[in-house]
CSV table of C-alpha atoms and ligand atoms in Angstrom, one decimal:
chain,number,residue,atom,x,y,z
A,1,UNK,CA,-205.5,-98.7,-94.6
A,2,UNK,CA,-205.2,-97.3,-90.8
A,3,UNK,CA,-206.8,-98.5,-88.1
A,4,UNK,CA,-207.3,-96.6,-84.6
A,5,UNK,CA,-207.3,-99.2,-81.7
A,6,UNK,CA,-208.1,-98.4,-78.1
A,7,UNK,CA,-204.5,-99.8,-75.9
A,8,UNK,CA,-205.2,-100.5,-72.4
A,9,UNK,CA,-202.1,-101.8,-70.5
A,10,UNK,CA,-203.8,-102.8,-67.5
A,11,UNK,CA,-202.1,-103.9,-63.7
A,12,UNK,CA,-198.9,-105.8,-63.0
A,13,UNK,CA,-197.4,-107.9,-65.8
A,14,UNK,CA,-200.0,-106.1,-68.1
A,15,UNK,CA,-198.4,-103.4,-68.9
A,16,UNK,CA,-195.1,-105.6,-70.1
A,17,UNK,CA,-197.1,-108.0,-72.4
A,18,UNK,CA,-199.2,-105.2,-73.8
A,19,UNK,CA,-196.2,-103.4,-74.9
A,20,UNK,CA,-194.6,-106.3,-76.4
A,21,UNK,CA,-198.1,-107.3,-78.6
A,22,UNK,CA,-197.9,-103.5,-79.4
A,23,UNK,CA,-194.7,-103.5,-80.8
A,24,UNK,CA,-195.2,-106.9,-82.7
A,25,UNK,CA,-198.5,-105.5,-84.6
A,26,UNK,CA,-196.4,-102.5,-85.8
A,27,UNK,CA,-193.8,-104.3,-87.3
A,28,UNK,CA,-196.7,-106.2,-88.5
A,29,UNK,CA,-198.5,-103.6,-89.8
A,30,UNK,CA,-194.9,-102.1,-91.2
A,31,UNK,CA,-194.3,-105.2,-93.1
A,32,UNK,CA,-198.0,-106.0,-94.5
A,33,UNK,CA,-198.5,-101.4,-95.4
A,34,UNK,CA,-201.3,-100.6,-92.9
A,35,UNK,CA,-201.1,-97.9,-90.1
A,36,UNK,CA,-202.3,-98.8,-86.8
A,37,UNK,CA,-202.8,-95.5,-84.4
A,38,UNK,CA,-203.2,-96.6,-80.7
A,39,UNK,CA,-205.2,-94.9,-78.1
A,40,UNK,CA,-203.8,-95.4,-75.2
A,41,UNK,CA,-206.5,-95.5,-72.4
A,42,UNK,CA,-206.3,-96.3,-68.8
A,43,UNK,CA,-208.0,-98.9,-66.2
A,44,UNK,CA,-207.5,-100.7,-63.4
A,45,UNK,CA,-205.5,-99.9,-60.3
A,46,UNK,CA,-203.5,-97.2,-61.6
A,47,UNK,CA,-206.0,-95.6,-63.2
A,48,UNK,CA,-208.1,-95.5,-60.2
A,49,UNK,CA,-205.3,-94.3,-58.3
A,50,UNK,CA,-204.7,-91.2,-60.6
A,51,UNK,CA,-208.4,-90.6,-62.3
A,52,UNK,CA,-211.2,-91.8,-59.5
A,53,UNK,CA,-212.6,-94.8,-61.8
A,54,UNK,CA,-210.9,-98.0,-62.0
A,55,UNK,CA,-212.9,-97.8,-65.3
A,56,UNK,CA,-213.2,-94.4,-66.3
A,57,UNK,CA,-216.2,-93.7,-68.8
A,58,UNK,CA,-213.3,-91.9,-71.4
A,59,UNK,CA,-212.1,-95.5,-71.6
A,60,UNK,CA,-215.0,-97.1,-72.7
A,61,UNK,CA,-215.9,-94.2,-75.0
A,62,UNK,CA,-212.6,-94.8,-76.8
A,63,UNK,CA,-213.8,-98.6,-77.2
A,64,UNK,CA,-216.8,-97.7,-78.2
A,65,UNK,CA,-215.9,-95.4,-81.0
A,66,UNK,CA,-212.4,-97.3,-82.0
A,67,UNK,CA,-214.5,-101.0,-81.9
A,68,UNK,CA,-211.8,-103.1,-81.2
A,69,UNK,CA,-209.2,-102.9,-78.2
A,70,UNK,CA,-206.3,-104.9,-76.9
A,71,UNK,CA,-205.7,-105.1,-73.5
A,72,UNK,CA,-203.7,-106.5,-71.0
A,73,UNK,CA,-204.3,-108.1,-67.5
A,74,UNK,CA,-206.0,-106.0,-64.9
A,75,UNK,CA,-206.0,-106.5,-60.7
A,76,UNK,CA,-209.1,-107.2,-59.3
A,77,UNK,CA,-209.4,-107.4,-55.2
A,78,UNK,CA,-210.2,-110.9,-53.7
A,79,UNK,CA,-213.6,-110.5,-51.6
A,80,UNK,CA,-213.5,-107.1,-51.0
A,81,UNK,CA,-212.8,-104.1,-52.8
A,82,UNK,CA,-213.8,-103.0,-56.4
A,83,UNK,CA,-215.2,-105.3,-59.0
A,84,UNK,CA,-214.1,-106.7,-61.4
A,85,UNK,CA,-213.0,-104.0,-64.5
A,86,UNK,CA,-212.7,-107.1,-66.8
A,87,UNK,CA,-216.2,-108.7,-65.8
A,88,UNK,CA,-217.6,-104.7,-65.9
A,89,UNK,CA,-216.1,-104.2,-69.2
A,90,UNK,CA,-217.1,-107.3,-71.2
A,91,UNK,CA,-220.9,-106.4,-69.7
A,92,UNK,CA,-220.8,-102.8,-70.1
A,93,UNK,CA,-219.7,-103.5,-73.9
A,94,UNK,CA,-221.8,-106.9,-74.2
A,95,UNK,CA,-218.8,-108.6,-75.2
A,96,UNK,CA,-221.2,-111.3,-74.9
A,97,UNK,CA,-218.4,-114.1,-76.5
A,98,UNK,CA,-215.6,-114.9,-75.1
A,99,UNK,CA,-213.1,-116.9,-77.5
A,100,UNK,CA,-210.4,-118.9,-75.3
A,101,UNK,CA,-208.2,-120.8,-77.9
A,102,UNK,CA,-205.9,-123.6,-76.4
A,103,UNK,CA,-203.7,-125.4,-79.2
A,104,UNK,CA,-200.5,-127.3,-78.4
A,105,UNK,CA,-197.6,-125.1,-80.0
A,106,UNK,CA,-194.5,-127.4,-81.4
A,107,UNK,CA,-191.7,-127.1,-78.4
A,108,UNK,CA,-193.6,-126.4,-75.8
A,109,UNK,CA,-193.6,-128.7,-72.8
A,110,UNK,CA,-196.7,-130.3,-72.0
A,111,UNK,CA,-197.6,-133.9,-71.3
A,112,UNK,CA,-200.1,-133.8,-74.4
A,113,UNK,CA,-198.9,-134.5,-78.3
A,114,UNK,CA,-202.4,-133.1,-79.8
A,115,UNK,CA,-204.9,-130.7,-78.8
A,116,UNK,CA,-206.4,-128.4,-80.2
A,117,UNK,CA,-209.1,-126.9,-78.4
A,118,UNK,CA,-211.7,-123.6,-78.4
A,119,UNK,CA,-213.3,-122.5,-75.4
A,120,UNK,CA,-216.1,-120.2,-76.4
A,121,UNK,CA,-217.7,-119.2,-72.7
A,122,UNK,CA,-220.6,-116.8,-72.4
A,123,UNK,CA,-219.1,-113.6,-71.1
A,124,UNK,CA,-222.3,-111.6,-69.9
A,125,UNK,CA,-224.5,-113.7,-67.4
A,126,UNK,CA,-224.0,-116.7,-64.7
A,127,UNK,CA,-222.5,-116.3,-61.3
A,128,UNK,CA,-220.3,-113.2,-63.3
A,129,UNK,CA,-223.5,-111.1,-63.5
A,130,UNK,CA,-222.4,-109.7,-60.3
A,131,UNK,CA,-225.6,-109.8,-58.7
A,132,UNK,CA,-225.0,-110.2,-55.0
A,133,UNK,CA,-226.3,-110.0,-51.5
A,134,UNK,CA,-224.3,-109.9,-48.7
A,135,UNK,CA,-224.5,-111.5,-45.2
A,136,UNK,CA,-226.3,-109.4,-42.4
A,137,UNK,CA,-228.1,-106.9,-44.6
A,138,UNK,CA,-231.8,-106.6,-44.8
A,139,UNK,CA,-232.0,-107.1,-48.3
A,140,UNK,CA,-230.6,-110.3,-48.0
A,141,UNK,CA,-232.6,-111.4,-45.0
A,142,UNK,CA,-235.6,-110.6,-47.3
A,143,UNK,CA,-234.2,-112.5,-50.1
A,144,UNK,CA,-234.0,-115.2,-48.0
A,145,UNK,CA,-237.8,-115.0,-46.4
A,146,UNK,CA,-238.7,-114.8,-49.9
A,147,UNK,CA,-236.9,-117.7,-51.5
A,148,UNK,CA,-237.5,-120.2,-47.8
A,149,UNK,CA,-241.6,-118.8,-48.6
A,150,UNK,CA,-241.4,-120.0,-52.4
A,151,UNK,CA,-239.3,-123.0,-52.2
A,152,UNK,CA,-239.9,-124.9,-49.0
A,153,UNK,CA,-235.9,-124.9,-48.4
A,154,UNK,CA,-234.5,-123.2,-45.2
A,155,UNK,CA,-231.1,-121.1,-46.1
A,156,UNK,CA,-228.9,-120.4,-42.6
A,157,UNK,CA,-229.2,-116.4,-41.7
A,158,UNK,CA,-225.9,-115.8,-41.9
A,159,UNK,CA,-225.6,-116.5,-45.4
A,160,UNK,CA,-224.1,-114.5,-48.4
A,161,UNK,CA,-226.1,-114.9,-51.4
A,162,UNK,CA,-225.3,-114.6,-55.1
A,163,UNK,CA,-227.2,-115.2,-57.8
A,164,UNK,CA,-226.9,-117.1,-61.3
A,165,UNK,CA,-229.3,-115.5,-64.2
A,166,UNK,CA,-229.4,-117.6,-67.3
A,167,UNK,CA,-231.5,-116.7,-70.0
A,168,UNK,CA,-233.1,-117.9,-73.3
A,169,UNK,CA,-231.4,-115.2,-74.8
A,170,UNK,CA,-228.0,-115.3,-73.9
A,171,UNK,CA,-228.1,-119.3,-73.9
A,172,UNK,CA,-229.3,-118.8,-77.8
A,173,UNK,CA,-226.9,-115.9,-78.4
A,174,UNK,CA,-224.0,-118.2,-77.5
A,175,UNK,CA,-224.8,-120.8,-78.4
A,176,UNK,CA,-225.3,-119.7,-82.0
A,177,UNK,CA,-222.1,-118.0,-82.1
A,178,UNK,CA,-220.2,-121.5,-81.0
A,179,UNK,CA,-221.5,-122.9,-84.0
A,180,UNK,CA,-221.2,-120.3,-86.3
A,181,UNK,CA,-217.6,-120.3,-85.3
A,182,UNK,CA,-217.7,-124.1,-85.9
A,183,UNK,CA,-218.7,-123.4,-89.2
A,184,UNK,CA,-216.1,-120.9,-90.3
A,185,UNK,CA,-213.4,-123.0,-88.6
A,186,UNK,CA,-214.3,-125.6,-90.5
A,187,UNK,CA,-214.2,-127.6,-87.0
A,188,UNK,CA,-216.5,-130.6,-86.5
A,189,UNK,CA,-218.0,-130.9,-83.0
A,190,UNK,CA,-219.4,-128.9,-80.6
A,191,UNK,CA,-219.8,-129.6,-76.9
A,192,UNK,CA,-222.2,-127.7,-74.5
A,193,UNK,CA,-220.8,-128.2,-70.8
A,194,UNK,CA,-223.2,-127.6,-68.3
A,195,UNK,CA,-224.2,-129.3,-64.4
A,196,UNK,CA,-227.9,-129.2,-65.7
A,197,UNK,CA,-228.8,-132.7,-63.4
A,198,UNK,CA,-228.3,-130.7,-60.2
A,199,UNK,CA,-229.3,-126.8,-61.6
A,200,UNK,CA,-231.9,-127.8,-63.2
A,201,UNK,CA,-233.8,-124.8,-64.3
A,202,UNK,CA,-230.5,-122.2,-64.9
A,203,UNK,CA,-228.6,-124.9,-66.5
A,204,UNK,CA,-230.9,-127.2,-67.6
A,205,UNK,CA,-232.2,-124.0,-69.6
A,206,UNK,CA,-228.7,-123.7,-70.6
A,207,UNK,CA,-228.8,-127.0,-72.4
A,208,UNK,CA,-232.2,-127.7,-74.0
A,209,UNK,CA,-231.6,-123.7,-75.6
A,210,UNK,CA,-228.0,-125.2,-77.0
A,211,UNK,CA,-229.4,-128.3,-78.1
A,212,UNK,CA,-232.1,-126.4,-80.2
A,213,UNK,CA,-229.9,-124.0,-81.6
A,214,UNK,CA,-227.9,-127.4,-82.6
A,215,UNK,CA,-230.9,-128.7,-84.5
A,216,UNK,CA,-230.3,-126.0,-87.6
A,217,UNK,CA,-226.7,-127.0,-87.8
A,218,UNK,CA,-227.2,-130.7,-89.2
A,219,UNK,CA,-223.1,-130.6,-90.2
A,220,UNK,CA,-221.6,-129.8,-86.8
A,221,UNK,CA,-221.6,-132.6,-84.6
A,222,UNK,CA,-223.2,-131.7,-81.1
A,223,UNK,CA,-222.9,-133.8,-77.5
A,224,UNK,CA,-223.7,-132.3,-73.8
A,225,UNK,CA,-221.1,-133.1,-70.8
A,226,UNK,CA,-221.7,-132.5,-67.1
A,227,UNK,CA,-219.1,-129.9,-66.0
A,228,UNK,CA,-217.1,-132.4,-63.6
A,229,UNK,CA,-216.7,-135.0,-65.9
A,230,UNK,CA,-216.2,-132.8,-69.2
A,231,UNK,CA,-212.8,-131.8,-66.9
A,232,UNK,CA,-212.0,-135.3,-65.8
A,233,UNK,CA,-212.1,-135.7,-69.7
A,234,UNK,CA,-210.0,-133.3,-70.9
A,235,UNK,CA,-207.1,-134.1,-68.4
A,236,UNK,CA,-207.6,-137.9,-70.0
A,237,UNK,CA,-208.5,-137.9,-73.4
A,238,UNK,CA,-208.3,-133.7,-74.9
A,239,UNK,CA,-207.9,-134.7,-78.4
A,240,UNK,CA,-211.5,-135.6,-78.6
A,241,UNK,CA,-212.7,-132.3,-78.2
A,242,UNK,CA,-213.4,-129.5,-80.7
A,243,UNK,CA,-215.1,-126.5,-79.4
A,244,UNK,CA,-216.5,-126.4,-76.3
A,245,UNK,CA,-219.4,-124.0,-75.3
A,246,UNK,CA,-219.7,-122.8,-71.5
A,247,UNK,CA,-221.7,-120.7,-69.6
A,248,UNK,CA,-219.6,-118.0,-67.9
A,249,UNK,CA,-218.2,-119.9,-64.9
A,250,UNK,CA,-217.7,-122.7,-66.0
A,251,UNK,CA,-216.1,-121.5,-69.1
A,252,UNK,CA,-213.5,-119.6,-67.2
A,253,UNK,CA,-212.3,-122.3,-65.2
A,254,UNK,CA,-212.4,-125.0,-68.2
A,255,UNK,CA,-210.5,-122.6,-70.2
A,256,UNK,CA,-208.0,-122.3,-67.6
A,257,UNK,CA,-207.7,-126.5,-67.5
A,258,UNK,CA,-206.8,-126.3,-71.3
A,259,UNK,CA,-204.1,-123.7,-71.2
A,260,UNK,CA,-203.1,-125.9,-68.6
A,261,UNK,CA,-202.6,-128.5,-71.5
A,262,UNK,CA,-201.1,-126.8,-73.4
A,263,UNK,CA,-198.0,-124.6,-71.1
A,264,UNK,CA,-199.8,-122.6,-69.4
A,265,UNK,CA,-201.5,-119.3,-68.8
A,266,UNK,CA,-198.2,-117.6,-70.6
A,267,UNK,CA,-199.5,-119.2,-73.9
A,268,UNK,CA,-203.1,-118.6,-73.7
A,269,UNK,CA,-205.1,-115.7,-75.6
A,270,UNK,CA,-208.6,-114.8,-75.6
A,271,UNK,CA,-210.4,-112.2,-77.4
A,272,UNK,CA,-214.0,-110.8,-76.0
A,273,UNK,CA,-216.8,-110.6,-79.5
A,274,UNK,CA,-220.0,-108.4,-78.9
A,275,UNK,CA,-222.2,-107.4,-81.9
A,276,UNK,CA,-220.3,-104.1,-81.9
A,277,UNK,CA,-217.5,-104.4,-80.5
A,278,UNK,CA,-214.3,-106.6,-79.6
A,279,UNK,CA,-211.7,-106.7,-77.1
A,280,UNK,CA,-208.8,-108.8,-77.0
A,281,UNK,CA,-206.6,-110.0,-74.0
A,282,UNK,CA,-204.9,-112.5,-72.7
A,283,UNK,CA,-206.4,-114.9,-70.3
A,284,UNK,CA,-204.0,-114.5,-67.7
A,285,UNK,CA,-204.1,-112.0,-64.7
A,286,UNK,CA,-201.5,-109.2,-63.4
A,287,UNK,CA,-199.6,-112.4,-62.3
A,288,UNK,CA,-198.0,-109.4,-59.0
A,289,UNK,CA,-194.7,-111.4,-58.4
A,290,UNK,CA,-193.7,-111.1,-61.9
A,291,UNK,CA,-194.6,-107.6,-62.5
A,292,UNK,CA,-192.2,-105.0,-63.6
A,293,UNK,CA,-189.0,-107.9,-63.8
A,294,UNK,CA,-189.2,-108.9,-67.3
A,295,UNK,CA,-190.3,-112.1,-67.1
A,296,UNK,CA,-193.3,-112.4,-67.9
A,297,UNK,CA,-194.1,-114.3,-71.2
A,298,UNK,CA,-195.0,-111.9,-73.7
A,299,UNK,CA,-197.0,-115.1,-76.1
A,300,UNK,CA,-200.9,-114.8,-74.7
A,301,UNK,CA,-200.9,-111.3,-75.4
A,302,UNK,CA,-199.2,-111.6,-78.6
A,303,UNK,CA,-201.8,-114.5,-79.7
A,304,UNK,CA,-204.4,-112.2,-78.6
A,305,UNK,CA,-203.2,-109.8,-80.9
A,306,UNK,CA,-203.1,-112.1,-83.5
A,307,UNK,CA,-206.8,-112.6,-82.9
A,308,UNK,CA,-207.1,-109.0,-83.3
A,309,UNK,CA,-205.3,-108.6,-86.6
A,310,UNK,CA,-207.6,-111.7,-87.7
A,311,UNK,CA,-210.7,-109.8,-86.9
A,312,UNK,CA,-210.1,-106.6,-88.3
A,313,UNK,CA,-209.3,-108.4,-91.7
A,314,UNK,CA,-205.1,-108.2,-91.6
A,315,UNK,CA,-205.3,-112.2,-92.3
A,316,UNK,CA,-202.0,-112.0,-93.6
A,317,UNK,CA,-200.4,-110.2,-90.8
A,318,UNK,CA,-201.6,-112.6,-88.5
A,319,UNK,CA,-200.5,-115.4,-90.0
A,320,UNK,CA,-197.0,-114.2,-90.2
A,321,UNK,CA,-197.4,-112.8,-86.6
A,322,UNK,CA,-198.8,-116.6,-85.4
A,323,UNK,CA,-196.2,-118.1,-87.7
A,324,UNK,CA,-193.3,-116.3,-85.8
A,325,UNK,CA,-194.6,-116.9,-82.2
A,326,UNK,CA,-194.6,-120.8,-83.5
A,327,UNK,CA,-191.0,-120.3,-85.0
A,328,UNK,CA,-189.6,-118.7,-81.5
A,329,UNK,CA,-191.1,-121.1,-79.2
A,330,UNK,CA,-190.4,-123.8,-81.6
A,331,UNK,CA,-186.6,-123.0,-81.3
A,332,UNK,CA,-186.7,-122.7,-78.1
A,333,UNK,CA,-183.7,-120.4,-77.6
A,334,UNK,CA,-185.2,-116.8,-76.8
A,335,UNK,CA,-188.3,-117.6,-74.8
A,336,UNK,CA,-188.9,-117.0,-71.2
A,337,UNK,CA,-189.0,-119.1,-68.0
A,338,UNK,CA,-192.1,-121.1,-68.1
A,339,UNK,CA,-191.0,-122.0,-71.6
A,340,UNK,CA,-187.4,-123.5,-70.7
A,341,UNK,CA,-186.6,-123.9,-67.1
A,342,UNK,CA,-183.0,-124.2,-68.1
A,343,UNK,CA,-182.1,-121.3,-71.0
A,344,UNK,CA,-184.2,-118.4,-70.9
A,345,UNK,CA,-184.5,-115.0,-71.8
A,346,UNK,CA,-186.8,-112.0,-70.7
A,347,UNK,CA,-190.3,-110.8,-72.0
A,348,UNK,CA,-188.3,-107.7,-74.2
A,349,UNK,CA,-186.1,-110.4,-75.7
A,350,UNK,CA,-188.7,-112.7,-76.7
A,351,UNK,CA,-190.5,-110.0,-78.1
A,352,UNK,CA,-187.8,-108.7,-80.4
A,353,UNK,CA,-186.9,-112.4,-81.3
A,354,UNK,CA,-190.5,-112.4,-82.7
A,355,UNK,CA,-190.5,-109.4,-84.4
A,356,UNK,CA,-186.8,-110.6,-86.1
A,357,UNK,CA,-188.6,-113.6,-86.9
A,358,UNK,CA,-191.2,-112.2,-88.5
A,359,UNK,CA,-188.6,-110.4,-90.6
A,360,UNK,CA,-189.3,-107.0,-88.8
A,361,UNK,CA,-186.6,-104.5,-87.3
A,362,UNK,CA,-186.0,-105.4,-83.6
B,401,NAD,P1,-202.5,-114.9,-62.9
B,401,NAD,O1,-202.9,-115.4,-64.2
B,401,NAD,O2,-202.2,-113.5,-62.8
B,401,NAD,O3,-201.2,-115.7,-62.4
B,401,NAD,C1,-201.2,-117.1,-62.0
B,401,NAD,C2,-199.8,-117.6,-62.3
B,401,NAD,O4,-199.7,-118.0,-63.7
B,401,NAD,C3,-198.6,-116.7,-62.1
B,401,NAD,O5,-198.2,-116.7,-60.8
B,401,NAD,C4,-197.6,-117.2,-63.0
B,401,NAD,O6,-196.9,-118.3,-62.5
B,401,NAD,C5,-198.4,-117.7,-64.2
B,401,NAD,N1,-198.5,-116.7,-65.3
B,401,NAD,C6,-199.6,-115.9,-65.6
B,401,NAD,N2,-199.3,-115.2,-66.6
B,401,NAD,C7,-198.1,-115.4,-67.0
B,401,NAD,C8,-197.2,-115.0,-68.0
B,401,NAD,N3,-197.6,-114.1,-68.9
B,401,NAD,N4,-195.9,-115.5,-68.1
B,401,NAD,C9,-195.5,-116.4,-67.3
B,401,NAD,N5,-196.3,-116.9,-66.3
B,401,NAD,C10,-197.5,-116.4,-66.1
B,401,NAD,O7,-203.6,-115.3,-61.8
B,401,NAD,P2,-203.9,-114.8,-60.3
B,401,NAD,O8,-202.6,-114.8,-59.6
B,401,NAD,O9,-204.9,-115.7,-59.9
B,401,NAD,O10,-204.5,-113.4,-60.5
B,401,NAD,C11,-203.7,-112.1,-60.3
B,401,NAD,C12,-204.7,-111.0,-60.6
B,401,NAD,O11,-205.1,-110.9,-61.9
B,401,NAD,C13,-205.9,-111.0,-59.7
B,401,NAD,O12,-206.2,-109.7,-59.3
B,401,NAD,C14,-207.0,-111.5,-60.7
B,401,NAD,O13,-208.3,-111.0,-60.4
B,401,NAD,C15,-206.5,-110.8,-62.0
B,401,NAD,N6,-207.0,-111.4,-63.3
B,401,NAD,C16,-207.2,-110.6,-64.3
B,401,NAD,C17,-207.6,-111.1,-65.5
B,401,NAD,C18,-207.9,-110.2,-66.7
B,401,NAD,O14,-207.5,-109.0,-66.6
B,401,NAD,N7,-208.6,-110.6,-67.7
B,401,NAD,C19,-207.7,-112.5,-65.7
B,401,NAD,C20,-207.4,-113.4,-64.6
B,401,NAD,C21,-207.0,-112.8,-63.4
């Protein structure tokens, strides 16, 4: 079997993780007999730099005819500048799932002894939609006659304004898929998070489309927690959650507090589930100050590749792939700084530990 998957390496740390998952899923695919053949396709920084798009449209025909990707971290500007590449791929693709796994691996340090916890955050809608009006333009100033005429509510003039679409549609969409992945995972519960007492219409449409989805799925458990508290209860008690189902915002920053629990960003994967197609990435950023040292831990992208492997059937390459990431960290000998403060290595030593590990050629 071959497979062609579309390789973008992305800003900062990115390329340096995305090279290490690379070289793990071909001594994966060495060891298990199947051929991957990467396209390697730019975006990002670099790529703007050198093509004109920080997401040129050859890249997302390569996604579109390969189906699945993996890529690494990309840069995106704070307040000014371009927009996001990640949030522009995921919509451009309707990636409309986003899959955040956070489970507590056996020798890394955490203050936690069991969770086990799945993110699954709407990837398409919410504040993410990118639909925004800045201050001091007229079509703001209109936007703000017209919402002070319709709701009675004055909003100061020198206001920025974005806005937060939620629909029936995307609510359902999700919301579906949580369970479905409940299902499959043979996993019991499934929480919606949501601020639905205070946004009533976007989120409260959030929840009553999550709870009815939740009515033809009589053997998953199913509960609602306001956003605040569902994070006051994950820092407390995490072990009884299962999967949690967010809309966008919300699911980004909750899925940040779990890899919290368990390491770190360094240990966190993701992968990005559209009817069509998939992409897979870790959830971390560029992380700048580590870029180009070696440093950076290689794991999220690995796990992310993982994912991948799992999705495009190679079950039994992933499992070896997970079962050697566990090994190495478990050990705790050849793994980077945020894994042991006192005895590390660097991100290409990690990586070939893994690959030994896995009984590959390093
Ligand atoms: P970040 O995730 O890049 O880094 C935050 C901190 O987490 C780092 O300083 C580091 O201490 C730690 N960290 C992250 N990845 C690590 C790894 N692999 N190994 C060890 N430590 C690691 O978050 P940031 O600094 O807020 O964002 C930097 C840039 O990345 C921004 O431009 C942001 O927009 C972008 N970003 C991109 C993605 C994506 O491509 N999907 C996701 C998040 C942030």
């Amino acid at each position: 079997m071959a497979y062609k998957i579309t390789l973008i390496h992305g800003d900062g740390i990115g390329p340096e993780v995305s090279r290490a998952a690379q070289m793990c899923v071909d001594a994966a695919s060495e060891r298990f007999g199947f051929d991957v053949d990467w396209e390697e396709m730019p975006a990002g920084e670099e790529a703007g730099k050198r093509y004109g798009s920080v997401l040129p449209e050859e890249t997302l025909k390569s996604v579109r005819e390969n189906k699945v990707a993996l890529k690494g971290p990309i840069t995106t500007p704070i307040g000014s500048g371009f927009r996001s590449v990640n949030v522009d791929l995921r919509q451009k693709l309707d990636l409309f799932a986003n899959v955040r796994p956070a489970k507590l691996i056996p020798g890394v340090e955490s203050r936690y002894s069991d969770v086990d916890l799945i993110v699954i955050r709407e990837n398409t809608e919410d504040l993410y939609a990118g639909i925004e009006f800045d201050e001091g333009t007229k079509a703001t100033s209109d936007l703000i006659s017209f919402a002070e005429k319709n709701t009675g509510k004055r909003i100061r003039k020198d206001s920025a304004i974005s806005l937060k679409p939620i629909s029936i549609f995307g609510s359902r969409r999700i919301a579906k898929f949580a369970f479905d992945y409940a299902k499959a995972n043979k996993r019991k519960k499934v929480t919606a998070v949501h601020k639905a007492n205070i946004m009533k219409y976007s989120d409260g449409l959030f929840l009553k489309s999550v709870q009815d989805v939740a009515k033809k799925y009589p053997s998953i458990g199913f509960e609602d927690r306001i956003v605040d508290n569902m994070c006051m209860q994950l820092v407390i008690k995490p072990e009884l959650y299962d999967v949690l189902v967010c809309p966008n915002l919300y699911g980004d920053i909750v899925s940040d507090l779990c890899s919290g629990l368990v390491g770190g960003l360094g240990v966190a994967p993701s992968a990005n589930i559209g009817e069509k197609y998939a992409v897979f990435e870790p959830i971390h950023g560029s992380a700048p100050k580590h870029a180009g040292k070696d440093e950076a831990n290689p794991t999220a992208c690995i796990l992310s590749a993982v994912m991948m492997l799992e999705y495009i059937g190679e079950k039994k390459a992933a499992a070896a792939l997970e079962k050697a990431v566990v090994e190495v960290i478990r050990k705790g000998k050849k793994v980077t700084y945020d894994l042991n403060q006192r005895r590390h290595v660097g991100t290409g030593e990690m990586t070939k530990e893994i690959v030994r590990e896995m009984g590959g050629s390093a």
